[in-house]
Tab-separated table of C-alpha atoms in Angstrom:
chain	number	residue	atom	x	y	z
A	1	UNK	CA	0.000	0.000	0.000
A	2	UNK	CA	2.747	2.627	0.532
A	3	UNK	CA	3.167	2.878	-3.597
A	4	UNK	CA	-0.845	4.248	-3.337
A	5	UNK	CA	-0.182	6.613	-0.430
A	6	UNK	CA	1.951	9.786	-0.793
A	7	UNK	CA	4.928	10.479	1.366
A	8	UNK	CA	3.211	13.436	2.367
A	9	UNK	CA	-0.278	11.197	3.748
A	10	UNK	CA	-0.316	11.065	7.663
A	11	UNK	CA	-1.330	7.649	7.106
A	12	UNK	CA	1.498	6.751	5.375
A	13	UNK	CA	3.210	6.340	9.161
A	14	UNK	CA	0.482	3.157	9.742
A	15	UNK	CA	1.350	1.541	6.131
A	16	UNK	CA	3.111	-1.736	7.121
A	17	UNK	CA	6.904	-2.456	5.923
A	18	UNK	CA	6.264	-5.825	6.570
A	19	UNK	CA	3.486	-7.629	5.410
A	20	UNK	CA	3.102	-10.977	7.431
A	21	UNK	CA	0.889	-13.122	4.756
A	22	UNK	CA	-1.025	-14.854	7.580
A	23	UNK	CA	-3.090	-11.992	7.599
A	24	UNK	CA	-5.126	-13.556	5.164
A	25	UNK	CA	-6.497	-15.780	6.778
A	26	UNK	CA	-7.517	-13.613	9.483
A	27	UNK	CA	-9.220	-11.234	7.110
A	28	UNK	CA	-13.000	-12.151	6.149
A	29	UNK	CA	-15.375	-11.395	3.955
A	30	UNK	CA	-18.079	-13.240	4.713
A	31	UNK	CA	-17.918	-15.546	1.864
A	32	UNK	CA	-18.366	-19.051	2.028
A	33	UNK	CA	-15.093	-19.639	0.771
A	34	UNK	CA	-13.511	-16.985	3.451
A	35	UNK	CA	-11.899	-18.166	5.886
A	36	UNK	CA	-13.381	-17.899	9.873
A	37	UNK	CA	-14.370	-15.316	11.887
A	38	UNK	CA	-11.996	-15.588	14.690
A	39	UNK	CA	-11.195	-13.371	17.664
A	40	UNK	CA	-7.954	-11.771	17.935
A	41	UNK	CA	-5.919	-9.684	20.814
A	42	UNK	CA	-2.576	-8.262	21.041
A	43	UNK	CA	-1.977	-11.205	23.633
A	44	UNK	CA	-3.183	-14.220	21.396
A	45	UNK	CA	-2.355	-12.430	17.646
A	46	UNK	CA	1.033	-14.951	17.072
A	47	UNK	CA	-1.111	-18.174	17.975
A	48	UNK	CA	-4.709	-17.397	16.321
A	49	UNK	CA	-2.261	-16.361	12.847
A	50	UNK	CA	-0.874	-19.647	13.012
A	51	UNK	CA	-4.211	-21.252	13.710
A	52	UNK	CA	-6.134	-19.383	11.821
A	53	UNK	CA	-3.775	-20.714	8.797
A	54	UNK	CA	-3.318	-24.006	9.572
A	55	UNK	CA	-6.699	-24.682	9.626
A	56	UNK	CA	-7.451	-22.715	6.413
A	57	UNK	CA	-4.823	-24.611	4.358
A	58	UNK	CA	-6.569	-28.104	5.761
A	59	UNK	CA	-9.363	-27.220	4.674
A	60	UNK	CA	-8.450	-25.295	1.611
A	61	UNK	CA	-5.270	-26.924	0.300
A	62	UNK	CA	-5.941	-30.156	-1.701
A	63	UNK	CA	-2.758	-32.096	-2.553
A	64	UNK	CA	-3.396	-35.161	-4.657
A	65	UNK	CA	-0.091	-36.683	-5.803
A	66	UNK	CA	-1.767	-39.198	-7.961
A	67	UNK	CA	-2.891	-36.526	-10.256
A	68	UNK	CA	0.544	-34.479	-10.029
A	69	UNK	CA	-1.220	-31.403	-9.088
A	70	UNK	CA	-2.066	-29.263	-6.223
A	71	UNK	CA	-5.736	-27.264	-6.095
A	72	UNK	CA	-5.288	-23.745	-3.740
A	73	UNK	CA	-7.883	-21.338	-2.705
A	74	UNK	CA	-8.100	-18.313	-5.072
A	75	UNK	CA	-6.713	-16.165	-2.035
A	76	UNK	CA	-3.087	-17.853	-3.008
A	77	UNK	CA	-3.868	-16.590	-6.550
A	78	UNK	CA	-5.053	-13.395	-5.835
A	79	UNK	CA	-2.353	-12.192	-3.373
A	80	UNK	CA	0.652	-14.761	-4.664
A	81	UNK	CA	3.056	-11.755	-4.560
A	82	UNK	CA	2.482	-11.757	-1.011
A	83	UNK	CA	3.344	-15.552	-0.368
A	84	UNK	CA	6.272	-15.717	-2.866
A	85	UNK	CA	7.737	-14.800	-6.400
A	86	UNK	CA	6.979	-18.185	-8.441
A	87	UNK	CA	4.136	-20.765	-7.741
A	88	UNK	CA	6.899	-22.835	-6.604
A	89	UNK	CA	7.587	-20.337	-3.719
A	90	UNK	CA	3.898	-20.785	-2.731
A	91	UNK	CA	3.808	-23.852	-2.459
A	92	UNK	CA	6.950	-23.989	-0.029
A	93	UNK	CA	4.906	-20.901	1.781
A	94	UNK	CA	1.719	-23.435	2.093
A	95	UNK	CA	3.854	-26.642	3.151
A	96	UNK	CA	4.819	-25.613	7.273
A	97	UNK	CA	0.757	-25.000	7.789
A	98	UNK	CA	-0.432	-28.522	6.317
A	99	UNK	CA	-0.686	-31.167	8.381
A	100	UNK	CA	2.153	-34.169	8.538
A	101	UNK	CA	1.117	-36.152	5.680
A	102	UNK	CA	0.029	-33.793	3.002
A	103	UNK	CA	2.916	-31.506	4.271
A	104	UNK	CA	5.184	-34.703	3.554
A	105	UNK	CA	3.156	-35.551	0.194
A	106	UNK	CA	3.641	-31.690	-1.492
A	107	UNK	CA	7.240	-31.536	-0.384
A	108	UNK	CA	7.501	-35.293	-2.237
A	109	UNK	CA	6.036	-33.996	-5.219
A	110	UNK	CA	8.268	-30.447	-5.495
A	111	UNK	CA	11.198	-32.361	-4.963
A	112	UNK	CA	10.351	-35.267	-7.374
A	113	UNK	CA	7.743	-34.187	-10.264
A	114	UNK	CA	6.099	-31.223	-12.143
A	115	UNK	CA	3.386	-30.164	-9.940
A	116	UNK	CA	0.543	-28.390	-11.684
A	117	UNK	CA	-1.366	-25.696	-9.483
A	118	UNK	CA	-4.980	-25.547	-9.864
A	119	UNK	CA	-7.366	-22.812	-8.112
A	120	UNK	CA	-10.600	-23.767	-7.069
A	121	UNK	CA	-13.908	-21.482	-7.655
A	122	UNK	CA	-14.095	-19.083	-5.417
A	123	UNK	CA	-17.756	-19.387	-3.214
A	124	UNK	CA	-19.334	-15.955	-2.956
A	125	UNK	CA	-22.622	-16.746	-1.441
A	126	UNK	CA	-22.428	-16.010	2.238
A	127	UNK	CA	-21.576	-17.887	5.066
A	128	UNK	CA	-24.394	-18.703	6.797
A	129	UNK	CA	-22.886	-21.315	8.998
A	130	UNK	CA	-25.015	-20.687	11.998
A	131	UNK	CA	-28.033	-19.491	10.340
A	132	UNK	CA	-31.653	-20.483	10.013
A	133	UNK	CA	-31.033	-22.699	7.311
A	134	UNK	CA	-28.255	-25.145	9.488
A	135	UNK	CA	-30.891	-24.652	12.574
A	136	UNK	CA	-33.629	-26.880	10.144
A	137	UNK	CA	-31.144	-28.929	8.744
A	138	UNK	CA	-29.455	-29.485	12.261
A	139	UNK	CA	-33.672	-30.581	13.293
A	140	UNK	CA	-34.720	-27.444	15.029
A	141	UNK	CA	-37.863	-25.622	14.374
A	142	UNK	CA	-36.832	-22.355	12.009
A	143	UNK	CA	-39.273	-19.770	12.185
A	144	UNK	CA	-41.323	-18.650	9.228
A	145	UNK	CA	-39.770	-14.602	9.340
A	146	UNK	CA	-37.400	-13.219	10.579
A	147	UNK	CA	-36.630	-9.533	11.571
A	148	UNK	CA	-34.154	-7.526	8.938
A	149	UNK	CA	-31.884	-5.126	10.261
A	150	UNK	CA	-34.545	-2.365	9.602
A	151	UNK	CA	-37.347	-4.272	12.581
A	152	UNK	CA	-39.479	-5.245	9.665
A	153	UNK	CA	-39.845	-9.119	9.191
A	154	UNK	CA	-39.192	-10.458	5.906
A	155	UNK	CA	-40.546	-14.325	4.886
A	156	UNK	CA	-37.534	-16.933	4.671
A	157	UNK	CA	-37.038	-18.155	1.375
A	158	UNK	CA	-38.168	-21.913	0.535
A	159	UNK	CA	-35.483	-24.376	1.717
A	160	UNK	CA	-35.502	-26.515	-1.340
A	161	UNK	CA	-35.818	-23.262	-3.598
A	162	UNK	CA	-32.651	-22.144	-5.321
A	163	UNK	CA	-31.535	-18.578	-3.782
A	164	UNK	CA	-28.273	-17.626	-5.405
A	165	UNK	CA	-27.010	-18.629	-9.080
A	166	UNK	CA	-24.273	-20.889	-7.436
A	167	UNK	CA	-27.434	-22.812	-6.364
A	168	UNK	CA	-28.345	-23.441	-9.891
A	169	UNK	CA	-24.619	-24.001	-11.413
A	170	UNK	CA	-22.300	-27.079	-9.979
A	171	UNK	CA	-19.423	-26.296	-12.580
A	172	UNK	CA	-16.159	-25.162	-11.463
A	173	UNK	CA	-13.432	-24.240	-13.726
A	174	UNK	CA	-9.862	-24.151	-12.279
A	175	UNK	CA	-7.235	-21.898	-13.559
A	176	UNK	CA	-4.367	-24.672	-14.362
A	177	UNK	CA	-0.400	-23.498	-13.979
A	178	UNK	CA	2.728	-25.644	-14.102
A	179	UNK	CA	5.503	-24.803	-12.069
């Protein structure tokens, strides 16, 4: 950010020198594909980063040797400059926050193959993980309306009723790379 700012910006003192790339996986959107709202303090910051990213690349990392290729969130594609300079470099970013055996499976595969990168679609709709629609699925009774943020109720969509376009497509298209 301190390329957009000018030298003569007060805000330009707050413009980090250092960017530490974990804070992307702190940062949310809201997005099903985002990663988890988490709480952070000046006491805990060090150990929710590190959680925060293990536990996105688990989730969002998908190393499948048999296929030679690796699939990554779109957030490694989007801000790759700020993991590393080649797709190579991201990967060796990704491999400390993965878990023993896929860590040991993508170091394997950079050391022994071409590895092709993939990115998978990027989810939009929102997150709604604790929303009416888990509470019916989870067995509880979901009411009918529900206030909006302006005290007016509004009437909850049909459950089996598509409600975003990603509802009606199930196509994905991944960007393909080799390293």
């Amino acid at each position: 950010f301190s390329r957009l700012i000018k030298k003569s910006d007060p805000r330009r003192a707050y413009v980090l020198k250092d960017l530490d790339p974990r804070i992307h996986f702190a940062l949310v959107c809201g997005a099903k594909s985002c990663p988890p709202i988490r709480v952070y303090s000046p006491e805990n910051l060090d150990t929710a980063l590190q959680w925060a990213t293990e536990g996105f690349c688990s989730e969002e990392v998908d190393v499948r040797s048999a296929k030679g290729d690796v699939v990554l969130s779109r957030i490694f594609q989007w801000y790759a400059k700020d993991f590393g300079a080649s797709s190579k470099d991201v990967l060796l970013w990704i491999a400390p926050f993965l878990y023993k055996e896929k860590k040991l499976e993508l170091l394997y595969m950079l050391n022994n193959k071409k590895v092709k990168v993939r990115y998978s679609t990027y989810d939009w709709d929102t997150n709604n993980r604790y929303g009416v629609e888990e509470e019916q699925i989870l067995g509880g009774e979901a009411p009918e309306t529900v206030p909006n943020t302006l005290g007016k109720e509004m009437t909850l969509p049909n459950s089996t009723s598509p409600t975003s376009f990603s509802d009606l497509t199930s196509f994905s298209n991944p960007r393909l790379t080799t390293l």
